[in-house]
Amino acid sequence: MTRPAEVRAREDARTGARFEDYVVGERIGPLHFTLDPAFVEEYIEAAGVDASLYRIDARDAAPPQVLTLFLMGTLHQRYAPLPGTVMAGLTMEFHAPIWRNESTGIVSEGEILAKESRHGRHYVTWRADYRREAGDRLATITNIFMVPS
């Protein structure tokens, strides 16, 4: 089992990435982690999720949003967090379930998609793609965040 804190950089671990540091088109990763049944159950309890909503073909699936706990770990492999960064948007596409009763090895890779400045604020858009270690696509998460000046 991998915990998010094991793959996420601390804000004080190294100098945080400024807006100018982000490079559109740059690939990030891969980040390897494992979701196991105990971690998924812990997430369900902590988040107050109704686990009965996540049944597919009579099988128990993990709430797919559990992957968001590893989102910034992917980005922070390349770009250190800067205190004051604010999430401005998030979209998720789910392609296949993560089974709640199985340990699942997952690989996450990302790409910086865009940078823009509006009204004196600086925004970065990037995407993280999640797949099973065997290669099956699980999810795509696109994130927009504001980088402080």
mmCIF file with all atom_site columns, C-alpha atoms in Angstrom:
data_model
loop_
_atom_site.group_PDB
_atom_site.id
_atom_site.type_symbol
_atom_site.label_atom_id
_atom_site.label_alt_id
_atom_site.label_comp_id
_atom_site.label_asym_id
_atom_site.label_entity_id
_atom_site.label_seq_id
_atom_site.pdbx_PDB_ins_code
_atom_site.Cartn_x
_atom_site.Cartn_y
_atom_site.Cartn_z
_atom_site.occupancy
_atom_site.B_iso_or_equiv
_atom_site.pdbx_formal_charge
_atom_site.auth_seq_id
_atom_site.auth_comp_id
_atom_site.auth_asym_id
_atom_site.auth_atom_id
_atom_site.pdbx_PDB_model_num
ATOM 1   C CA . MET A 1 1   ? 0.000   0.000  0.000   1.00 0.00 ? 1   MET A CA 1
ATOM 2   C CA . THR A 1 2   ? 1.188   3.488  -0.819  1.00 0.00 ? 2   THR A CA 1
ATOM 3   C CA . ARG A 1 3   ? 0.060   6.497  1.189   1.00 0.00 ? 3   ARG A CA 1
ATOM 4   C CA . PRO A 1 4   ? -0.246  9.881  -0.552  1.00 0.00 ? 4   PRO A CA 1
ATOM 5   C CA . ALA A 1 5   ? 2.265   11.453 1.853   1.00 0.00 ? 5   ALA A CA 1
ATOM 6   C CA . GLU A 1 6   ? 4.865   8.964  0.600   1.00 0.00 ? 6   GLU A CA 1
ATOM 7   C CA . VAL A 1 7   ? 4.730   10.344 -2.951  1.00 0.00 ? 7   VAL A CA 1
ATOM 8   C CA . ARG A 1 8   ? 3.898   14.006 -2.351  1.00 0.00 ? 8   ARG A CA 1
ATOM 9   C CA . ALA A 1 9   ? 6.654   16.557 -1.855  1.00 0.00 ? 9   ALA A CA 1
ATOM 10  C CA . ARG A 1 10  ? 6.540   18.780 1.203   1.00 0.00 ? 10  ARG A CA 1
ATOM 11  C CA . GLU A 1 11  ? 6.287   22.511 0.533   1.00 0.00 ? 11  GLU A CA 1
ATOM 12  C CA . ASP A 1 12  ? 9.493   23.122 2.461   1.00 0.00 ? 12  ASP A CA 1
ATOM 13  C CA . ALA A 1 13  ? 11.466  20.240 0.881   1.00 0.00 ? 13  ALA A CA 1
ATOM 14  C CA . ARG A 1 14  ? 12.888  22.316 -1.976  1.00 0.00 ? 14  ARG A CA 1
ATOM 15  C CA . THR A 1 15  ? 12.301  25.664 -3.668  1.00 0.00 ? 15  THR A CA 1
ATOM 16  C CA . GLY A 1 16  ? 8.770   25.847 -5.051  1.00 0.00 ? 16  GLY A CA 1
ATOM 17  C CA . ALA A 1 17  ? 8.150   26.128 -8.784  1.00 0.00 ? 17  ALA A CA 1
ATOM 18  C CA . ARG A 1 18  ? 7.267   29.602 -10.018 1.00 0.00 ? 18  ARG A CA 1
ATOM 19  C CA . PHE A 1 19  ? 4.909   30.238 -12.944 1.00 0.00 ? 19  PHE A CA 1
ATOM 20  C CA . GLU A 1 20  ? 7.908   30.823 -15.231 1.00 0.00 ? 20  GLU A CA 1
ATOM 21  C CA . ASP A 1 21  ? 9.279   27.354 -14.402 1.00 0.00 ? 21  ASP A CA 1
ATOM 22  C CA . TYR A 1 22  ? 6.380   25.409 -15.933 1.00 0.00 ? 22  TYR A CA 1
ATOM 23  C CA . VAL A 1 23  ? 7.008   24.226 -19.504 1.00 0.00 ? 23  VAL A CA 1
ATOM 24  C CA . VAL A 1 24  ? 4.005   23.575 -21.749 1.00 0.00 ? 24  VAL A CA 1
ATOM 25  C CA . GLY A 1 25  ? 4.273   20.127 -23.329 1.00 0.00 ? 25  GLY A CA 1
ATOM 26  C CA . GLU A 1 26  ? 6.585   18.742 -20.655 1.00 0.00 ? 26  GLU A CA 1
ATOM 27  C CA . ARG A 1 27  ? 5.826   15.170 -19.616 1.00 0.00 ? 27  ARG A CA 1
ATOM 28  C CA . ILE A 1 28  ? 5.885   14.279 -15.911 1.00 0.00 ? 28  ILE A CA 1
ATOM 29  C CA . GLY A 1 29  ? 6.331   10.899 -14.284 1.00 0.00 ? 29  GLY A CA 1
ATOM 30  C CA . PRO A 1 30  ? 5.854   8.075  -14.116 1.00 0.00 ? 30  PRO A CA 1
ATOM 31  C CA . LEU A 1 31  ? 4.726   7.773  -10.518 1.00 0.00 ? 31  LEU A CA 1
ATOM 32  C CA . HIS A 1 32  ? 4.118   4.210  -9.303  1.00 0.00 ? 32  HIS A CA 1
ATOM 33  C CA . PHE A 1 33  ? 1.849   3.465  -6.346  1.00 0.00 ? 33  PHE A CA 1
ATOM 34  C CA . THR A 1 34  ? -0.437  0.731  -5.052  1.00 0.00 ? 34  THR A CA 1
ATOM 35  C CA . LEU A 1 35  ? -4.021  0.953  -3.826  1.00 0.00 ? 35  LEU A CA 1
ATOM 36  C CA . ASP A 1 36  ? -4.917  -1.953 -1.588  1.00 0.00 ? 36  ASP A CA 1
ATOM 37  C CA . PRO A 1 37  ? -8.262  -2.889 -0.020  1.00 0.00 ? 37  PRO A CA 1
ATOM 38  C CA . ALA A 1 38  ? -7.302  -1.546 3.430   1.00 0.00 ? 38  ALA A CA 1
ATOM 39  C CA . PHE A 1 39  ? -6.408  1.889  2.028   1.00 0.00 ? 39  PHE A CA 1
ATOM 40  C CA . VAL A 1 40  ? -9.612  2.051  -0.036  1.00 0.00 ? 40  VAL A CA 1
ATOM 41  C CA . GLU A 1 41  ? -11.720 1.154  3.018   1.00 0.00 ? 41  GLU A CA 1
ATOM 42  C CA . GLU A 1 42  ? -9.896  3.794  5.059   1.00 0.00 ? 42  GLU A CA 1
ATOM 43  C CA . TYR A 1 43  ? -10.665 6.366  2.353   1.00 0.00 ? 43  TYR A CA 1
ATOM 44  C CA . ILE A 1 44  ? -14.347 5.360  2.240   1.00 0.00 ? 44  ILE A CA 1
ATOM 45  C CA . GLU A 1 45  ? -14.643 5.789  5.999   1.00 0.00 ? 45  GLU A CA 1
ATOM 46  C CA . ALA A 1 46  ? -12.692 9.063  6.196   1.00 0.00 ? 46  ALA A CA 1
ATOM 47  C CA . ALA A 1 47  ? -14.542 10.660 3.276   1.00 0.00 ? 47  ALA A CA 1
ATOM 48  C CA . GLY A 1 48  ? -17.968 9.461  4.407   1.00 0.00 ? 48  GLY A CA 1
ATOM 49  C CA . VAL A 1 49  ? -18.554 7.811  1.042   1.00 0.00 ? 49  VAL A CA 1
ATOM 50  C CA . ASP A 1 50  ? -21.629 5.623  0.508   1.00 0.00 ? 50  ASP A CA 1
ATOM 51  C CA . ALA A 1 51  ? -19.798 2.495  -0.663  1.00 0.00 ? 51  ALA A CA 1
ATOM 52  C CA . SER A 1 52  ? -23.028 0.945  -1.948  1.00 0.00 ? 52  SER A CA 1
ATOM 53  C CA . LEU A 1 53  ? -22.982 3.446  -4.824  1.00 0.00 ? 53  LEU A CA 1
ATOM 54  C CA . TYR A 1 54  ? -19.841 1.825  -6.248  1.00 0.00 ? 54  TYR A CA 1
ATOM 55  C CA . ARG A 1 55  ? -21.001 -1.567 -7.479  1.00 0.00 ? 55  ARG A CA 1
ATOM 56  C CA . ILE A 1 56  ? -20.391 -2.652 -11.051 1.00 0.00 ? 56  ILE A CA 1
ATOM 57  C CA . ASP A 1 57  ? -21.697 -5.976 -12.349 1.00 0.00 ? 57  ASP A CA 1
ATOM 58  C CA . ALA A 1 58  ? -22.226 -7.173 -8.751  1.00 0.00 ? 58  ALA A CA 1
ATOM 59  C CA . ARG A 1 59  ? -18.606 -6.344 -7.798  1.00 0.00 ? 59  ARG A CA 1
ATOM 60  C CA . ASP A 1 60  ? -17.475 -3.747 -5.271  1.00 0.00 ? 60  ASP A CA 1
ATOM 61  C CA . ALA A 1 61  ? -15.448 -0.953 -6.851  1.00 0.00 ? 61  ALA A CA 1
ATOM 62  C CA . ALA A 1 62  ? -13.356 1.706  -5.161  1.00 0.00 ? 62  ALA A CA 1
ATOM 63  C CA . PRO A 1 63  ? -14.681 5.251  -5.371  1.00 0.00 ? 63  PRO A CA 1
ATOM 64  C CA . PRO A 1 64  ? -12.677 6.449  -8.393  1.00 0.00 ? 64  PRO A CA 1
ATOM 65  C CA . GLN A 1 65  ? -12.015 9.832  -6.805  1.00 0.00 ? 65  GLN A CA 1
ATOM 66  C CA . VAL A 1 66  ? -9.578  8.068  -4.453  1.00 0.00 ? 66  VAL A CA 1
ATOM 67  C CA . LEU A 1 67  ? -7.042  8.711  -7.238  1.00 0.00 ? 67  LEU A CA 1
ATOM 68  C CA . THR A 1 68  ? -7.158  12.447 -6.521  1.00 0.00 ? 68  THR A CA 1
ATOM 69  C CA . LEU A 1 69  ? -5.163  11.763 -3.356  1.00 0.00 ? 69  LEU A CA 1
ATOM 70  C CA . PHE A 1 70  ? -2.186  10.981 -5.613  1.00 0.00 ? 70  PHE A CA 1
ATOM 71  C CA . LEU A 1 71  ? -2.735  13.811 -8.128  1.00 0.00 ? 71  LEU A CA 1
ATOM 72  C CA . MET A 1 72  ? -0.229  16.316 -6.785  1.00 0.00 ? 72  MET A CA 1
ATOM 73  C CA . GLY A 1 73  ? 2.346   13.609 -6.091  1.00 0.00 ? 73  GLY A CA 1
ATOM 74  C CA . THR A 1 74  ? 2.611   13.176 -9.851  1.00 0.00 ? 74  THR A CA 1
ATOM 75  C CA . LEU A 1 75  ? 3.102   16.905 -10.493 1.00 0.00 ? 75  LEU A CA 1
ATOM 76  C CA . HIS A 1 76  ? 5.495   17.391 -7.592  1.00 0.00 ? 76  HIS A CA 1
ATOM 77  C CA . GLN A 1 77  ? 7.959   14.856 -8.976  1.00 0.00 ? 77  GLN A CA 1
ATOM 78  C CA . ARG A 1 78  ? 9.024   17.585 -11.390 1.00 0.00 ? 78  ARG A CA 1
ATOM 79  C CA . TYR A 1 79  ? 7.607   20.835 -9.973  1.00 0.00 ? 79  TYR A CA 1
ATOM 80  C CA . ALA A 1 80  ? 7.970   21.442 -6.238  1.00 0.00 ? 80  ALA A CA 1
ATOM 81  C CA . PRO A 1 81  ? 4.924   22.906 -4.490  1.00 0.00 ? 81  PRO A CA 1
ATOM 82  C CA . LEU A 1 82  ? 4.895   26.636 -3.851  1.00 0.00 ? 82  LEU A CA 1
ATOM 83  C CA . PRO A 1 83  ? 3.063   27.810 -0.710  1.00 0.00 ? 83  PRO A CA 1
ATOM 84  C CA . GLY A 1 84  ? -0.095  29.693 -1.644  1.00 0.00 ? 84  GLY A CA 1
ATOM 85  C CA . THR A 1 85  ? -0.910  27.650 -4.759  1.00 0.00 ? 85  THR A CA 1
ATOM 86  C CA . VAL A 1 86  ? -4.703  27.409 -5.162  1.00 0.00 ? 86  VAL A CA 1
ATOM 87  C CA . MET A 1 87  ? -6.674  24.799 -7.096  1.00 0.00 ? 87  MET A CA 1
ATOM 88  C CA . ALA A 1 88  ? -8.933  26.544 -9.599  1.00 0.00 ? 88  ALA A CA 1
ATOM 89  C CA . GLY A 1 89  ? -10.513 23.634 -11.469 1.00 0.00 ? 89  GLY A CA 1
ATOM 90  C CA . LEU A 1 90  ? -10.621 19.865 -11.753 1.00 0.00 ? 90  LEU A CA 1
ATOM 91  C CA . THR A 1 91  ? -12.269 17.502 -14.221 1.00 0.00 ? 91  THR A CA 1
ATOM 92  C CA . MET A 1 92  ? -12.184 13.724 -14.049 1.00 0.00 ? 92  MET A CA 1
ATOM 93  C CA . GLU A 1 93  ? -12.851 11.039 -16.623 1.00 0.00 ? 93  GLU A CA 1
ATOM 94  C CA . PHE A 1 94  ? -13.093 7.458  -15.434 1.00 0.00 ? 94  PHE A CA 1
ATOM 95  C CA . HIS A 1 95  ? -12.378 4.666  -17.898 1.00 0.00 ? 95  HIS A CA 1
ATOM 96  C CA . ALA A 1 96  ? -12.315 1.464  -15.806 1.00 0.00 ? 96  ALA A CA 1
ATOM 97  C CA . PRO A 1 97  ? -13.012 0.467  -12.203 1.00 0.00 ? 97  PRO A CA 1
ATOM 98  C CA . ILE A 1 98  ? -10.535 -0.174 -9.446  1.00 0.00 ? 98  ILE A CA 1
ATOM 99  C CA . TRP A 1 99  ? -11.804 -3.248 -7.598  1.00 0.00 ? 99  TRP A CA 1
ATOM 100 C CA . ARG A 1 100 ? -12.177 -2.714 -3.887  1.00 0.00 ? 100 ARG A CA 1
ATOM 101 C CA . ASN A 1 101 ? -11.084 -6.232 -2.881  1.00 0.00 ? 101 ASN A CA 1
ATOM 102 C CA . GLU A 1 102 ? -7.853  -6.266 -4.937  1.00 0.00 ? 102 GLU A CA 1
ATOM 103 C CA . SER A 1 103 ? -4.480  -4.576 -4.609  1.00 0.00 ? 103 SER A CA 1
ATOM 104 C CA . THR A 1 104 ? -3.941  -2.516 -7.738  1.00 0.00 ? 104 THR A CA 1
ATOM 105 C CA . GLY A 1 105 ? -0.577  -1.316 -8.962  1.00 0.00 ? 105 GLY A CA 1
ATOM 106 C CA . ILE A 1 106 ? -1.063  2.048  -10.659 1.00 0.00 ? 106 ILE A CA 1
ATOM 107 C CA . VAL A 1 107 ? 1.133   4.248  -12.835 1.00 0.00 ? 107 VAL A CA 1
ATOM 108 C CA . SER A 1 108 ? 0.422   7.955  -13.192 1.00 0.00 ? 108 SER A CA 1
ATOM 109 C CA . GLU A 1 109 ? 1.962   10.187 -15.854 1.00 0.00 ? 109 GLU A CA 1
ATOM 110 C CA . GLY A 1 110 ? 1.239   13.828 -16.556 1.00 0.00 ? 110 GLY A CA 1
ATOM 111 C CA . GLU A 1 111 ? 1.711   16.642 -19.024 1.00 0.00 ? 111 GLU A CA 1
ATOM 112 C CA . ILE A 1 112 ? 1.667   20.424 -18.712 1.00 0.00 ? 112 ILE A CA 1
ATOM 113 C CA . LEU A 1 113 ? -1.057  21.535 -21.158 1.00 0.00 ? 113 LEU A CA 1
ATOM 114 C CA . ALA A 1 114 ? -1.213  25.316 -20.876 1.00 0.00 ? 114 ALA A CA 1
ATOM 115 C CA . LYS A 1 115 ? -0.150  28.446 -18.991 1.00 0.00 ? 115 LYS A CA 1
ATOM 116 C CA . GLU A 1 116 ? -2.007  31.729 -18.964 1.00 0.00 ? 116 GLU A CA 1
ATOM 117 C CA . SER A 1 117 ? -2.189  34.979 -17.050 1.00 0.00 ? 117 SER A CA 1
ATOM 118 C CA . ARG A 1 118 ? -5.516  36.691 -16.416 1.00 0.00 ? 118 ARG A CA 1
ATOM 119 C CA . HIS A 1 119 ? -6.111  39.799 -14.340 1.00 0.00 ? 119 HIS A CA 1
ATOM 120 C CA . GLY A 1 120 ? -2.671  39.544 -12.790 1.00 0.00 ? 120 GLY A CA 1
ATOM 121 C CA . ARG A 1 121 ? -3.094  35.889 -11.803 1.00 0.00 ? 121 ARG A CA 1
ATOM 122 C CA . HIS A 1 122 ? -1.084  33.010 -13.259 1.00 0.00 ? 122 HIS A CA 1
ATOM 123 C CA . TYR A 1 123 ? -2.726  29.672 -14.106 1.00 0.00 ? 123 TYR A CA 1
ATOM 124 C CA . VAL A 1 124 ? -1.272  26.310 -15.119 1.00 0.00 ? 124 VAL A CA 1
ATOM 125 C CA . THR A 1 125 ? -3.362  23.524 -16.668 1.00 0.00 ? 125 THR A CA 1
ATOM 126 C CA . TRP A 1 126 ? -2.060  19.983 -16.612 1.00 0.00 ? 126 TRP A CA 1
ATOM 127 C CA . ARG A 1 127 ? -3.348  16.448 -17.011 1.00 0.00 ? 127 ARG A CA 1
ATOM 128 C CA . ALA A 1 128 ? -2.596  13.211 -15.151 1.00 0.00 ? 128 ALA A CA 1
ATOM 129 C CA . ASP A 1 129 ? -3.317  9.859  -16.789 1.00 0.00 ? 129 ASP A CA 1
ATOM 130 C CA . TYR A 1 130 ? -3.725  6.828  -14.537 1.00 0.00 ? 130 TYR A CA 1
ATOM 131 C CA . ARG A 1 131 ? -3.401  3.239  -15.711 1.00 0.00 ? 131 ARG A CA 1
ATOM 132 C CA . ARG A 1 132 ? -2.948  -0.169 -14.183 1.00 0.00 ? 132 ARG A CA 1
ATOM 133 C CA . GLU A 1 133 ? 0.620   -1.430 -14.260 1.00 0.00 ? 133 GLU A CA 1
ATOM 134 C CA . ALA A 1 134 ? -0.680  -3.925 -16.840 1.00 0.00 ? 134 ALA A CA 1
ATOM 135 C CA . GLY A 1 135 ? -1.542  -0.943 -19.070 1.00 0.00 ? 135 GLY A CA 1
ATOM 136 C CA . ASP A 1 136 ? -5.359  -0.623 -18.812 1.00 0.00 ? 136 ASP A CA 1
ATOM 137 C CA . ARG A 1 137 ? -6.497  3.018  -18.591 1.00 0.00 ? 137 ARG A CA 1
ATOM 138 C CA . LEU A 1 138 ? -8.215  3.894  -15.320 1.00 0.00 ? 138 LEU A CA 1
ATOM 139 C CA . ALA A 1 139 ? -8.740  7.656  -15.290 1.00 0.00 ? 139 ALA A CA 1
ATOM 140 C CA . THR A 1 140 ? -7.708  11.042 -16.611 1.00 0.00 ? 140 THR A CA 1
ATOM 141 C CA . ILE A 1 141 ? -7.704  14.075 -14.336 1.00 0.00 ? 141 ILE A CA 1
ATOM 142 C CA . THR A 1 142 ? -7.208  17.601 -15.663 1.00 0.00 ? 142 THR A CA 1
ATOM 143 C CA . ASN A 1 143 ? -6.280  20.193 -13.069 1.00 0.00 ? 143 ASN A CA 1
ATOM 144 C CA . ILE A 1 144 ? -5.995  23.984 -13.219 1.00 0.00 ? 144 ILE A CA 1
ATOM 145 C CA . PHE A 1 145 ? -4.194  25.767 -10.423 1.00 0.00 ? 145 PHE A CA 1
ATOM 146 C CA . MET A 1 146 ? -3.185  29.339 -9.688  1.00 0.00 ? 146 MET A CA 1
ATOM 147 C CA . VAL A 1 147 ? 0.474   29.939 -8.941  1.00 0.00 ? 147 VAL A CA 1
ATOM 148 C CA . PRO A 1 148 ? 1.130   32.852 -6.583  1.00 0.00 ? 148 PRO A CA 1
ATOM 149 C CA . SER A 1 149 ? 3.269   35.725 -7.830  1.00 0.00 ? 149 SER A CA 1
#
